[in-house]
Each structure stands twice: as structure tokens, then as C-alpha cells.
Amino acid sequence: MKKFYMILAAIAAVAMTAQAQFLGWVEVGDYYNPTQFYNGSYFDMAPTNFYLAHTGAQMIYTSDLLTDMEYKGGVQIKYLNFKFNSETYEEIVRNARVYLQEVDATEFAVNDNGVKQFFDLGELVAEGRYDIDLLEVYGEDQALAIEIQEPFSFTYGKNLVVTIVFDAEDDDNCTMGSDYAPFYTSGIRGKAMTYTNNWTSFIDYAQGPDFPNASATLGCGTNVELPVTEIGYTFEWMLGDVNGDGGVDINDVTRLIAVVLGQNVEYVANAADCNVTTGDGSIDINDVTALINRVLSGNW
């Protein structure tokens, strides 16, 4: 399966630090076996459609969707992938910007007139250009893949707001038919809002007098389901991964016992304090008990 990747304005190698980095993935929806196309109005297609020259989307990924990040430290968002299927023939050029922020809110705010409100844009973490030949991938499931240029530190327990803006260089560079279909999740309604326009970017709209209002008269979809998404992130340590090899198993129990007994062994201190019920900052027999239960049950 091919992926469309953003051609980044600047590409930098990942710097290795003394603390090892591991890669994890969060799926929202069944990313590798998606089944549900979005078949409604193009107003409601997140993260983008190709019918109009300028689009924007905001998506709220609540903490209950991001549980794979729980019990991990030094988390940074690095990748955003979205699944779609296309049966159209155009070559599409889009400039893209991606903004991220962590928030406490789980819903979009509503003003006194009942109009939903977009969030502010957040922190710019990636920008670049897509050149997409949709004929080349006719009839295939594809990944619209974004690599984050500025790694975004994320705290589990917060909610992640993703804002993505796509702008055509030519306002006429749009698909001719309605044959582009992103895959959507089921039952996560109202966690995304969209913006569509043939002349004005979402960036310009966000700087104008109508923002943050999101109404149909402005070309906005306000009750949108989340697209099927894969979020890639790095982390520096995992609770219970005492030996720092990227997993939690009996070897970590052995290493933790050695630590508690005062033996001179290397270990990851944050990972070793794994008695989550107390979080007392010390490393003792209670942590060994907690880790053994984790290895046996798979849960903290």
C-alpha cells in the first residue's frame, strides 16, 4: 500500500539522546481494516476533501481514545495518518499546515446563540506540500500521512486537538466528482468540525471577524465524526520497563528486585517506581508486587 507523504520544507534526522526513545501507535477506528466510508456532504469530511480549494478541520481526540499513551513518559506526537479511498482521476496539489494543542475540554464550546466555536489554532508543528496523483491510486485504500516537524509534547489525561489546513495553489485545482471518500469511525459524533471555501483559507478565516463561529452559512460542518486515524508518538520510558528495553516482562521483575536489594545495576528510575496506587516516589517491595501483578495480568 502506498502512502502520500508531506514534502517537508525542512527534514531533520532524529537526534538520539542518552535516554532511549521508543515508538508507539494509537489507532482511532480500525486503521488497518477500515470499513466505513463517509458518504455525506463534502462540508463534513475531515481532515480534508479535494472538492474545494481551501479546507480546514479541527478534531478532538479525547483521552479515552489515547489510552496507549498512559503510563508512559516523555511522550511526543510525531505522526498523523488518515485512511481514504479514491475513485477520481485528478492530480491535486495542496499546501498543508498542522497545529496541535492539548486541552481540558472534551467538546467544542457553544455560544449564547447556539453556534459551535472552533478552538484557536494551537501550535504550528508541520507545514509542507502534497502532490497527489489520484489516478495512480484509483480504487485503492491510501494513507494521507503527515510527519510532524516539531515534535509535540503531550500529557496523558489531556485531550488532543488537531487542526489541519489544506490550501490549493490554484483555486481551480479541485476534483471534478464526488469520488473521494475518507474512512470514518463509528459512534464518535461531534468530535470534529470542518471548514470549506473556494477562495479563502481557514487561516484567513481564523483571523477574521467571524471566527470562532462555525455555521453552515460559512461553509462549516459542525457535527462530524472523527476520521479513522493512526497517531504515532515517541516515549522515553514505560512504567514497569525497569531495564529500559521497550517492554514489560519477567526480566523487569528480576531487575527491580536487584534494585530493591541494593545491587549495583542500571535501571530506569521513573519506570521502577511502578506502584501506581501510591505514587510515593520511592522504590521498594510494593513496587515489586505491583510489577509482578502487571506481568501476570497485563494491567496495572
Short mmCIF file of N, CA and C in Angstrom, two decimals, residues 40-219:
data_model
loop_
_atom_site.label_atom_id
_atom_site.label_comp_id
_atom_site.label_asym_id
_atom_site.label_seq_id
_atom_site.Cartn_x
_atom_site.Cartn_y
_atom_site.Cartn_z
N GLY A 40 -21.63 11.49 3.15
CA GLY A 40 -22.48 12.65 3.27
C GLY A 40 -21.93 13.85 2.52
N SER A 41 -22.27 15.03 2.99
CA SER A 41 -21.85 16.27 2.35
C SER A 41 -20.35 16.47 2.46
N TYR A 42 -19.77 17.10 1.44
CA TYR A 42 -18.34 17.41 1.50
C TYR A 42 -18.03 18.42 2.60
N PHE A 43 -19.05 19.13 3.11
CA PHE A 43 -18.84 20.02 4.26
C PHE A 43 -18.32 19.24 5.46
N ASP A 44 -18.65 17.95 5.51
CA ASP A 44 -18.42 17.16 6.72
C ASP A 44 -17.26 16.19 6.60
N MET A 45 -16.32 16.42 5.70
CA MET A 45 -15.22 15.49 5.51
C MET A 45 -13.96 15.98 6.21
N ALA A 46 -13.54 15.26 7.22
CA ALA A 46 -12.30 15.57 7.92
C ALA A 46 -11.30 14.44 7.62
N PRO A 47 -10.00 14.74 7.51
CA PRO A 47 -9.37 16.04 7.73
C PRO A 47 -9.44 16.97 6.53
N THR A 48 -9.88 16.47 5.36
CA THR A 48 -9.98 17.34 4.19
C THR A 48 -10.86 16.68 3.14
N ASN A 49 -11.32 17.47 2.17
CA ASN A 49 -11.81 16.94 0.91
C ASN A 49 -11.03 17.64 -0.20
N PHE A 50 -11.15 17.14 -1.41
CA PHE A 50 -10.46 17.76 -2.54
C PHE A 50 -11.44 18.44 -3.49
N TYR A 51 -12.70 18.61 -3.06
CA TYR A 51 -13.70 19.23 -3.91
C TYR A 51 -13.55 20.73 -3.97
N LEU A 52 -13.02 21.33 -2.92
CA LEU A 52 -12.85 22.77 -2.85
C LEU A 52 -11.38 23.09 -2.62
N ALA A 53 -11.01 24.32 -2.96
CA ALA A 53 -9.60 24.69 -2.93
C ALA A 53 -9.05 24.87 -1.52
N HIS A 54 -9.90 25.27 -0.58
CA HIS A 54 -9.43 25.58 0.77
C HIS A 54 -10.29 24.85 1.80
N THR A 55 -9.64 24.09 2.66
CA THR A 55 -10.36 23.38 3.71
C THR A 55 -9.61 23.51 5.03
N GLY A 56 -10.35 23.31 6.09
CA GLY A 56 -9.76 23.25 7.42
C GLY A 56 -10.57 22.28 8.25
N ALA A 57 -9.93 21.65 9.21
CA ALA A 57 -10.64 20.74 10.11
C ALA A 57 -10.01 20.80 11.48
N GLN A 58 -10.85 20.72 12.50
CA GLN A 58 -10.38 20.55 13.87
C GLN A 58 -10.99 19.26 14.42
N MET A 59 -10.15 18.48 15.09
CA MET A 59 -10.57 17.18 15.61
C MET A 59 -10.12 17.04 17.06
N ILE A 60 -11.04 16.61 17.92
CA ILE A 60 -10.73 16.40 19.34
C ILE A 60 -10.56 14.91 19.59
N TYR A 61 -9.35 14.51 19.95
CA TYR A 61 -9.09 13.14 20.36
C TYR A 61 -9.04 13.12 21.89
N THR A 62 -10.11 12.61 22.49
CA THR A 62 -10.22 12.63 23.95
C THR A 62 -9.31 11.56 24.57
N SER A 63 -8.99 11.75 25.83
CA SER A 63 -8.01 10.90 26.49
C SER A 63 -8.41 9.43 26.48
N ASP A 64 -9.72 9.15 26.48
CA ASP A 64 -10.15 7.75 26.46
C ASP A 64 -9.82 7.06 25.15
N LEU A 65 -9.52 7.85 24.09
CA LEU A 65 -9.09 7.28 22.82
C LEU A 65 -7.57 7.12 22.75
N LEU A 66 -6.87 7.66 23.74
CA LEU A 66 -5.41 7.71 23.71
C LEU A 66 -4.79 6.89 24.83
N THR A 67 -5.49 5.85 25.28
CA THR A 67 -5.03 5.12 26.46
C THR A 67 -3.69 4.42 26.25
N ASP A 68 -3.29 4.17 25.01
CA ASP A 68 -1.98 3.56 24.78
C ASP A 68 -0.84 4.45 25.27
N MET A 69 -1.12 5.73 25.48
CA MET A 69 -0.08 6.65 25.96
C MET A 69 0.00 6.68 27.49
N GLU A 70 -0.96 6.04 28.15
CA GLU A 70 -0.98 6.05 29.61
C GLU A 70 0.22 5.30 30.16
N TYR A 71 0.73 5.74 31.28
CA TYR A 71 1.88 5.14 31.97
C TYR A 71 3.18 5.25 31.17
N LYS A 72 3.24 6.23 30.30
CA LYS A 72 4.46 6.45 29.53
C LYS A 72 4.93 7.89 29.73
N GLY A 73 6.23 8.09 29.73
CA GLY A 73 6.79 9.42 29.98
C GLY A 73 7.55 9.95 28.78
N GLY A 74 7.64 11.27 28.70
CA GLY A 74 8.35 11.91 27.59
C GLY A 74 7.66 11.72 26.26
N VAL A 75 6.31 11.67 26.27
CA VAL A 75 5.55 11.42 25.04
C VAL A 75 5.61 12.62 24.11
N GLN A 76 5.89 12.37 22.83
CA GLN A 76 5.88 13.40 21.80
C GLN A 76 5.15 12.87 20.57
N ILE A 77 4.20 13.66 20.08
CA ILE A 77 3.45 13.28 18.87
C ILE A 77 4.36 13.49 17.66
N LYS A 78 4.47 12.45 16.80
CA LYS A 78 5.39 12.53 15.66
C LYS A 78 4.71 12.29 14.31
N TYR A 79 3.60 11.53 14.29
CA TYR A 79 2.98 11.17 13.01
C TYR A 79 1.46 11.22 13.13
N LEU A 80 0.79 11.63 12.04
CA LEU A 80 -0.66 11.57 11.92
C LEU A 80 -0.98 10.95 10.56
N ASN A 81 -1.69 9.83 10.57
CA ASN A 81 -2.05 9.15 9.33
C ASN A 81 -3.57 9.00 9.26
N PHE A 82 -4.12 9.23 8.07
CA PHE A 82 -5.57 9.13 7.85
C PHE A 82 -5.81 8.24 6.63
N LYS A 83 -6.83 7.38 6.71
CA LYS A 83 -7.14 6.46 5.62
C LYS A 83 -8.24 7.03 4.71
N PHE A 84 -8.06 6.87 3.39
CA PHE A 84 -9.10 7.27 2.45
C PHE A 84 -9.08 6.34 1.25
N ASN A 85 -10.14 6.41 0.45
CA ASN A 85 -10.25 5.67 -0.80
C ASN A 85 -10.66 6.64 -1.89
N SER A 86 -10.08 6.48 -3.07
CA SER A 86 -10.36 7.44 -4.14
C SER A 86 -10.68 6.73 -5.45
N GLU A 87 -11.71 7.20 -6.13
CA GLU A 87 -12.02 6.75 -7.48
C GLU A 87 -12.20 7.98 -8.38
N THR A 88 -11.20 8.82 -8.33
CA THR A 88 -11.20 10.01 -9.18
C THR A 88 -9.82 10.11 -9.83
N TYR A 89 -9.69 11.01 -10.81
CA TYR A 89 -8.54 10.97 -11.71
C TYR A 89 -7.62 12.17 -11.61
N GLU A 90 -7.96 13.16 -10.83
CA GLU A 90 -7.21 14.41 -10.86
C GLU A 90 -5.85 14.31 -10.17
N GLU A 91 -4.97 15.20 -10.55
CA GLU A 91 -3.74 15.44 -9.81
C GLU A 91 -3.98 16.65 -8.92
N ILE A 92 -3.77 16.49 -7.64
CA ILE A 92 -4.12 17.51 -6.65
C ILE A 92 -2.84 18.03 -6.00
N VAL A 93 -2.74 19.35 -5.90
CA VAL A 93 -1.63 19.98 -5.18
C VAL A 93 -2.21 20.76 -4.01
N ARG A 94 -1.69 20.49 -2.83
CA ARG A 94 -2.16 21.19 -1.63
C ARG A 94 -0.98 21.57 -0.73
N ASN A 95 -1.04 22.80 -0.23
CA ASN A 95 -0.14 23.20 0.84
C ASN A 95 -0.85 22.94 2.16
N ALA A 96 -0.14 22.37 3.10
CA ALA A 96 -0.77 21.96 4.35
C ALA A 96 -0.05 22.56 5.55
N ARG A 97 -0.85 22.85 6.58
CA ARG A 97 -0.32 23.25 7.87
C ARG A 97 -1.03 22.43 8.94
N VAL A 98 -0.25 22.04 9.95
CA VAL A 98 -0.81 21.23 11.04
C VAL A 98 -0.50 21.92 12.36
N TYR A 99 -1.53 22.03 13.20
CA TYR A 99 -1.41 22.65 14.52
C TYR A 99 -1.89 21.65 15.56
N LEU A 100 -1.21 21.60 16.70
CA LEU A 100 -1.60 20.72 17.79
C LEU A 100 -1.71 21.50 19.09
N GLN A 101 -2.57 21.03 19.96
CA GLN A 101 -2.65 21.58 21.32
C GLN A 101 -3.31 20.56 22.23
N GLU A 102 -2.96 20.59 23.51
CA GLU A 102 -3.64 19.77 24.49
C GLU A 102 -4.58 20.65 25.29
N VAL A 103 -5.80 20.15 25.53
CA VAL A 103 -6.84 20.95 26.20
C VAL A 103 -7.54 20.08 27.24
N ASP A 104 -8.23 20.75 28.15
CA ASP A 104 -9.08 20.04 29.11
C ASP A 104 -10.46 19.75 28.54
N ALA A 105 -10.90 20.56 27.59
CA ALA A 105 -12.25 20.43 27.04
C ALA A 105 -12.40 19.15 26.23
N THR A 106 -13.55 18.51 26.35
CA THR A 106 -13.85 17.31 25.57
C THR A 106 -14.85 17.60 24.44
N GLU A 107 -15.39 18.83 24.42
CA GLU A 107 -16.37 19.22 23.41
C GLU A 107 -16.02 20.60 22.87
N PHE A 108 -16.56 20.91 21.70
CA PHE A 108 -16.48 22.28 21.20
C PHE A 108 -17.44 23.16 21.98
N ALA A 109 -17.01 24.35 22.30
CA ALA A 109 -17.87 25.29 23.02
C ALA A 109 -19.01 25.76 22.12
N VAL A 110 -20.08 26.23 22.76
CA VAL A 110 -21.25 26.77 22.05
C VAL A 110 -21.55 28.15 22.60
N ASN A 111 -21.77 29.14 21.71
CA ASN A 111 -22.03 30.50 22.20
C ASN A 111 -23.49 30.65 22.61
N ASP A 112 -23.87 31.85 23.03
CA ASP A 112 -25.24 32.08 23.54
C ASP A 112 -26.30 31.88 22.47
N ASN A 113 -25.90 31.94 21.20
CA ASN A 113 -26.85 31.74 20.11
C ASN A 113 -26.88 30.30 19.62
N GLY A 114 -26.19 29.43 20.34
CA GLY A 114 -26.19 28.01 19.97
C GLY A 114 -25.24 27.66 18.85
N VAL A 115 -24.31 28.55 18.51
CA VAL A 115 -23.37 28.31 17.42
C VAL A 115 -22.08 27.71 17.99
N LYS A 116 -21.64 26.60 17.42
CA LYS A 116 -20.40 25.97 17.88
C LYS A 116 -19.20 26.85 17.58
N GLN A 117 -18.18 26.69 18.42
CA GLN A 117 -16.99 27.52 18.34
C GLN A 117 -15.74 26.68 18.05
N PHE A 118 -14.97 27.09 17.06
CA PHE A 118 -13.67 26.47 16.84
C PHE A 118 -12.73 26.82 17.99
N PHE A 119 -11.75 25.98 18.22
CA PHE A 119 -10.64 26.32 19.10
C PHE A 119 -9.69 27.26 18.37
N ASP A 120 -8.86 27.98 19.12
CA ASP A 120 -7.74 28.67 18.48
C ASP A 120 -6.87 27.64 17.77
N LEU A 121 -6.00 28.10 16.89
CA LEU A 121 -5.27 27.16 16.05
C LEU A 121 -4.33 26.26 16.84
N GLY A 122 -3.67 26.76 17.86
CA GLY A 122 -2.71 25.95 18.59
C GLY A 122 -1.29 26.19 18.09
N GLU A 123 -0.43 25.21 18.29
CA GLU A 123 0.99 25.33 17.96
C GLU A 123 1.27 24.73 16.58
N LEU A 124 1.87 25.53 15.69
CA LEU A 124 2.22 25.05 14.36
C LEU A 124 3.34 24.01 14.49
N VAL A 125 3.08 22.80 13.99
CA VAL A 125 4.07 21.72 14.16
C VAL A 125 4.55 21.15 12.83
N ALA A 126 3.88 21.46 11.73
CA ALA A 126 4.31 20.96 10.42
C ALA A 126 3.70 21.80 9.32
N GLU A 127 4.44 21.99 8.26
CA GLU A 127 3.91 22.60 7.06
C GLU A 127 4.69 22.08 5.87
N GLY A 128 4.01 21.97 4.74
CA GLY A 128 4.66 21.44 3.55
C GLY A 128 3.66 21.31 2.42
N ARG A 129 4.03 20.55 1.42
CA ARG A 129 3.25 20.48 0.19
C ARG A 129 2.97 19.03 -0.17
N TYR A 130 1.74 18.78 -0.61
CA TYR A 130 1.35 17.49 -1.15
C TYR A 130 1.18 17.59 -2.66
N ASP A 131 1.76 16.66 -3.39
CA ASP A 131 1.47 16.45 -4.81
C ASP A 131 0.86 15.07 -4.92
N ILE A 132 -0.42 15.00 -5.20
CA ILE A 132 -1.14 13.73 -5.16
C ILE A 132 -1.75 13.43 -6.52
N ASP A 133 -1.33 12.33 -7.14
CA ASP A 133 -1.92 11.86 -8.38
C ASP A 133 -2.94 10.79 -8.02
N LEU A 134 -4.22 11.19 -7.98
CA LEU A 134 -5.26 10.26 -7.55
C LEU A 134 -5.51 9.15 -8.56
N LEU A 135 -5.17 9.38 -9.83
CA LEU A 135 -5.31 8.33 -10.83
C LEU A 135 -4.38 7.17 -10.53
N GLU A 136 -3.20 7.49 -10.03
CA GLU A 136 -2.20 6.46 -9.73
C GLU A 136 -2.69 5.47 -8.69
N VAL A 137 -3.60 5.89 -7.83
CA VAL A 137 -4.08 5.03 -6.75
C VAL A 137 -5.58 4.77 -6.88
N TYR A 138 -6.10 4.82 -8.08
CA TYR A 138 -7.53 4.65 -8.30
C TYR A 138 -8.02 3.33 -7.69
N GLY A 139 -9.07 3.43 -6.87
CA GLY A 139 -9.71 2.26 -6.30
C GLY A 139 -8.98 1.61 -5.14
N GLU A 140 -7.92 2.24 -4.62
CA GLU A 140 -7.15 1.66 -3.54
C GLU A 140 -7.34 2.44 -2.24
N ASP A 141 -7.21 1.73 -1.12
CA ASP A 141 -7.18 2.40 0.17
C ASP A 141 -5.79 3.01 0.37
N GLN A 142 -5.75 4.28 0.75
CA GLN A 142 -4.49 5.01 0.86
C GLN A 142 -4.36 5.67 2.22
N ALA A 143 -3.15 6.05 2.54
CA ALA A 143 -2.89 6.79 3.78
C ALA A 143 -2.46 8.20 3.44
N LEU A 144 -3.17 9.17 3.97
CA LEU A 144 -2.74 10.56 3.93
C LEU A 144 -1.87 10.75 5.17
N ALA A 145 -0.55 10.77 4.97
CA ALA A 145 0.40 10.65 6.09
C ALA A 145 1.13 11.96 6.31
N ILE A 146 1.19 12.37 7.56
CA ILE A 146 1.84 13.63 7.94
C ILE A 146 2.90 13.34 8.99
N GLU A 147 4.11 13.78 8.73
CA GLU A 147 5.18 13.69 9.72
C GLU A 147 5.33 15.04 10.41
N ILE A 148 5.27 15.03 11.72
CA ILE A 148 5.36 16.27 12.50
C ILE A 148 6.81 16.74 12.52
N GLN A 149 7.03 17.98 12.07
CA GLN A 149 8.39 18.52 12.03
C GLN A 149 8.87 18.98 13.40
N GLU A 150 7.97 19.51 14.19
CA GLU A 150 8.31 20.00 15.53
C GLU A 150 7.63 19.08 16.54
N PRO A 151 8.34 18.07 17.07
CA PRO A 151 7.72 17.11 17.98
C PRO A 151 6.92 17.81 19.08
N PHE A 152 5.72 17.30 19.31
CA PHE A 152 4.79 17.96 20.22
C PHE A 152 4.66 17.15 21.50
N SER A 153 5.07 17.72 22.62
CA SER A 153 4.99 17.04 23.92
C SER A 153 3.53 16.96 24.37
N PHE A 154 3.13 15.77 24.76
CA PHE A 154 1.73 15.54 25.13
C PHE A 154 1.65 14.87 26.49
N THR A 155 0.68 15.32 27.30
CA THR A 155 0.46 14.80 28.65
C THR A 155 -0.78 13.93 28.66
N TYR A 156 -0.63 12.64 28.96
CA TYR A 156 -1.81 11.79 29.01
C TYR A 156 -2.76 12.29 30.10
N GLY A 157 -4.05 12.23 29.79
CA GLY A 157 -5.09 12.78 30.67
C GLY A 157 -5.67 14.04 30.09
N LYS A 158 -4.88 14.72 29.24
CA LYS A 158 -5.39 15.84 28.48
C LYS A 158 -6.07 15.31 27.20
N ASN A 159 -6.72 16.21 26.48
CA ASN A 159 -7.31 15.88 25.19
C ASN A 159 -6.53 16.58 24.10
N LEU A 160 -6.37 15.91 22.96
CA LEU A 160 -5.55 16.42 21.87
C LEU A 160 -6.44 17.04 20.80
N VAL A 161 -6.20 18.32 20.49
CA VAL A 161 -6.90 18.99 19.40
C VAL A 161 -5.95 19.10 18.21
N VAL A 162 -6.36 18.54 17.09
CA VAL A 162 -5.59 18.58 15.84
C VAL A 162 -6.30 19.52 14.87
N THR A 163 -5.58 20.52 14.38
CA THR A 163 -6.10 21.42 13.35
C THR A 163 -5.26 21.21 12.10
N ILE A 164 -5.94 20.92 10.97
CA ILE A 164 -5.24 20.71 9.70
C ILE A 164 -5.85 21.62 8.66
N VAL A 165 -5.00 22.34 7.95
CA VAL A 165 -5.43 23.29 6.94
C VAL A 165 -4.81 22.89 5.60
N PHE A 166 -5.63 22.74 4.56
CA PHE A 166 -5.15 22.45 3.22
C PHE A 166 -5.56 23.58 2.28
N ASP A 167 -4.60 24.07 1.50
CA ASP A 167 -4.86 25.16 0.55
C ASP A 167 -4.30 24.82 -0.82
N ALA A 168 -5.15 24.94 -1.85
CA ALA A 168 -4.68 24.77 -3.22
C ALA A 168 -3.90 26.00 -3.65
N GLU A 169 -2.87 25.80 -4.46
CA GLU A 169 -2.14 26.93 -5.02
C GLU A 169 -2.94 27.60 -6.13
N ASP A 170 -3.82 26.81 -6.75
CA ASP A 170 -4.70 27.29 -7.80
C ASP A 170 -6.13 27.01 -7.35
N ASP A 171 -6.98 28.05 -7.25
CA ASP A 171 -8.33 27.87 -6.74
C ASP A 171 -9.18 26.93 -7.60
N ASP A 172 -8.73 26.65 -8.82
CA ASP A 172 -9.46 25.73 -9.69
C ASP A 172 -8.95 24.30 -9.57
N ASN A 173 -7.94 24.07 -8.74
CA ASN A 173 -7.34 22.74 -8.62
C ASN A 173 -8.16 21.90 -7.64
N CYS A 174 -9.30 21.40 -8.14
CA CYS A 174 -10.22 20.64 -7.31
C CYS A 174 -10.67 19.40 -8.09
N THR A 175 -11.17 18.41 -7.37
CA THR A 175 -11.69 17.22 -8.03
C THR A 175 -12.98 17.55 -8.76
N MET A 176 -13.25 16.79 -9.82
CA MET A 176 -14.44 17.04 -10.63
C MET A 176 -15.67 16.31 -10.10
N GLY A 177 -15.46 15.21 -9.38
CA GLY A 177 -16.60 14.42 -8.94
C GLY A 177 -16.55 14.15 -7.46
N SER A 178 -17.53 13.38 -6.98
CA SER A 178 -17.63 13.08 -5.56
C SER A 178 -17.14 11.66 -5.28
N ASP A 179 -15.93 11.38 -5.71
CA ASP A 179 -15.41 10.01 -5.61
C ASP A 179 -14.23 9.89 -4.66
N TYR A 180 -14.05 10.89 -3.82
CA TYR A 180 -13.03 10.81 -2.78
C TYR A 180 -13.75 10.54 -1.46
N ALA A 181 -13.34 9.49 -0.75
CA ALA A 181 -14.06 9.11 0.46
C ALA A 181 -13.09 8.75 1.58
N PRO A 182 -12.98 9.60 2.61
CA PRO A 182 -12.20 9.21 3.77
C PRO A 182 -12.95 8.16 4.58
N PHE A 183 -12.20 7.33 5.29
CA PHE A 183 -12.82 6.36 6.20
C PHE A 183 -13.12 7.05 7.53
N TYR A 184 -14.27 6.66 8.10
CA TYR A 184 -14.73 7.30 9.34
C TYR A 184 -14.93 6.28 10.44
N THR A 185 -14.83 6.75 11.67
CA THR A 185 -15.13 5.93 12.82
C THR A 185 -16.65 5.85 13.00
N SER A 186 -17.06 5.02 13.90
CA SER A 186 -18.49 4.88 14.17
C SER A 186 -18.77 5.25 15.61
N GLY A 187 -19.74 6.12 15.83
CA GLY A 187 -20.19 6.42 17.18
C GLY A 187 -19.37 7.47 17.91
N ILE A 188 -18.51 8.21 17.20
CA ILE A 188 -17.76 9.29 17.85
C ILE A 188 -18.18 10.60 17.19
N ARG A 189 -19.46 10.87 17.24
CA ARG A 189 -20.05 12.00 16.54
C ARG A 189 -19.75 13.31 17.29
N GLY A 190 -19.58 14.39 16.53
CA GLY A 190 -19.44 15.71 17.10
C GLY A 190 -18.06 16.03 17.62
N LYS A 191 -17.07 15.18 17.33
CA LYS A 191 -15.70 15.43 17.80
C LYS A 191 -14.84 16.09 16.73
N ALA A 192 -15.44 16.46 15.61
CA ALA A 192 -14.70 17.18 14.57
C ALA A 192 -15.60 18.26 13.99
N MET A 193 -14.96 19.34 13.50
CA MET A 193 -15.65 20.39 12.76
C MET A 193 -14.80 20.72 11.54
N THR A 194 -15.48 21.15 10.49
CA THR A 194 -14.78 21.38 9.23
C THR A 194 -15.12 22.75 8.64
N TYR A 195 -14.29 23.18 7.71
CA TYR A 195 -14.45 24.45 7.00
C TYR A 195 -14.11 24.22 5.54
N THR A 196 -14.94 24.74 4.63
CA THR A 196 -14.68 24.61 3.19
C THR A 196 -14.95 25.92 2.48
N ASN A 197 -14.09 26.26 1.51
CA ASN A 197 -14.25 27.51 0.78
C ASN A 197 -13.38 27.44 -0.49
N ASN A 198 -13.86 28.04 -1.54
CA ASN A 198 -13.08 28.01 -2.78
C ASN A 198 -12.14 29.20 -2.93
N TRP A 199 -12.20 30.19 -2.02
CA TRP A 199 -11.41 31.39 -2.20
C TRP A 199 -10.62 31.80 -0.96
N THR A 200 -11.10 31.41 0.22
CA THR A 200 -10.50 31.90 1.46
C THR A 200 -10.01 30.76 2.32
N SER A 201 -8.75 30.83 2.75
CA SER A 201 -8.16 29.80 3.59
C SER A 201 -8.76 29.85 5.00
N PHE A 202 -8.70 28.70 5.67
CA PHE A 202 -9.11 28.65 7.08
C PHE A 202 -8.23 29.55 7.93
N ILE A 203 -6.97 29.72 7.54
CA ILE A 203 -6.07 30.62 8.27
C ILE A 203 -6.60 32.05 8.22
N ASP A 204 -7.01 32.50 7.03
CA ASP A 204 -7.56 33.85 6.91
C ASP A 204 -8.88 33.97 7.66
N TYR A 205 -9.69 32.92 7.58
CA TYR A 205 -10.96 32.92 8.31
C TYR A 205 -10.71 33.03 9.82
N ALA A 206 -9.70 32.30 10.31
CA ALA A 206 -9.40 32.33 11.75
C ALA A 206 -8.91 33.69 12.21
N GLN A 207 -8.47 34.53 11.28
CA GLN A 207 -8.01 35.88 11.62
C GLN A 207 -9.07 36.93 11.35
N GLY A 208 -10.26 36.48 10.92
CA GLY A 208 -11.32 37.41 10.56
C GLY A 208 -12.36 37.59 11.65
N PRO A 209 -13.36 38.44 11.41
CA PRO A 209 -14.35 38.77 12.44
C PRO A 209 -15.34 37.66 12.74
N ASP A 210 -15.51 36.68 11.82
CA ASP A 210 -16.48 35.61 12.05
C ASP A 210 -15.96 34.51 12.96
N PHE A 211 -14.65 34.40 13.09
CA PHE A 211 -14.06 33.36 13.92
C PHE A 211 -14.31 33.67 15.41
N PRO A 212 -14.61 32.70 16.24
CA PRO A 212 -14.53 31.25 16.04
C PRO A 212 -15.84 30.58 15.65
N ASN A 213 -16.85 31.36 15.24
CA ASN A 213 -18.15 30.79 14.92
C ASN A 213 -18.05 29.78 13.78
N ALA A 214 -18.76 28.68 13.91
CA ALA A 214 -18.79 27.65 12.87
C ALA A 214 -20.24 27.42 12.48
N SER A 215 -20.65 27.94 11.35
CA SER A 215 -22.03 27.79 10.91
C SER A 215 -22.07 27.35 9.46
N ALA A 216 -23.19 26.76 9.06
CA ALA A 216 -23.33 26.26 7.69
C ALA A 216 -23.22 27.39 6.68
N THR A 217 -23.65 28.58 7.05
CA THR A 217 -23.58 29.71 6.10
C THR A 217 -22.13 30.08 5.80
N LEU A 218 -21.22 29.70 6.68
CA LEU A 218 -19.80 29.96 6.46
C LEU A 218 -19.11 28.75 5.84
N GLY A 219 -19.85 27.73 5.47
CA GLY A 219 -19.26 26.54 4.88
C GLY A 219 -18.66 25.60 5.91
#
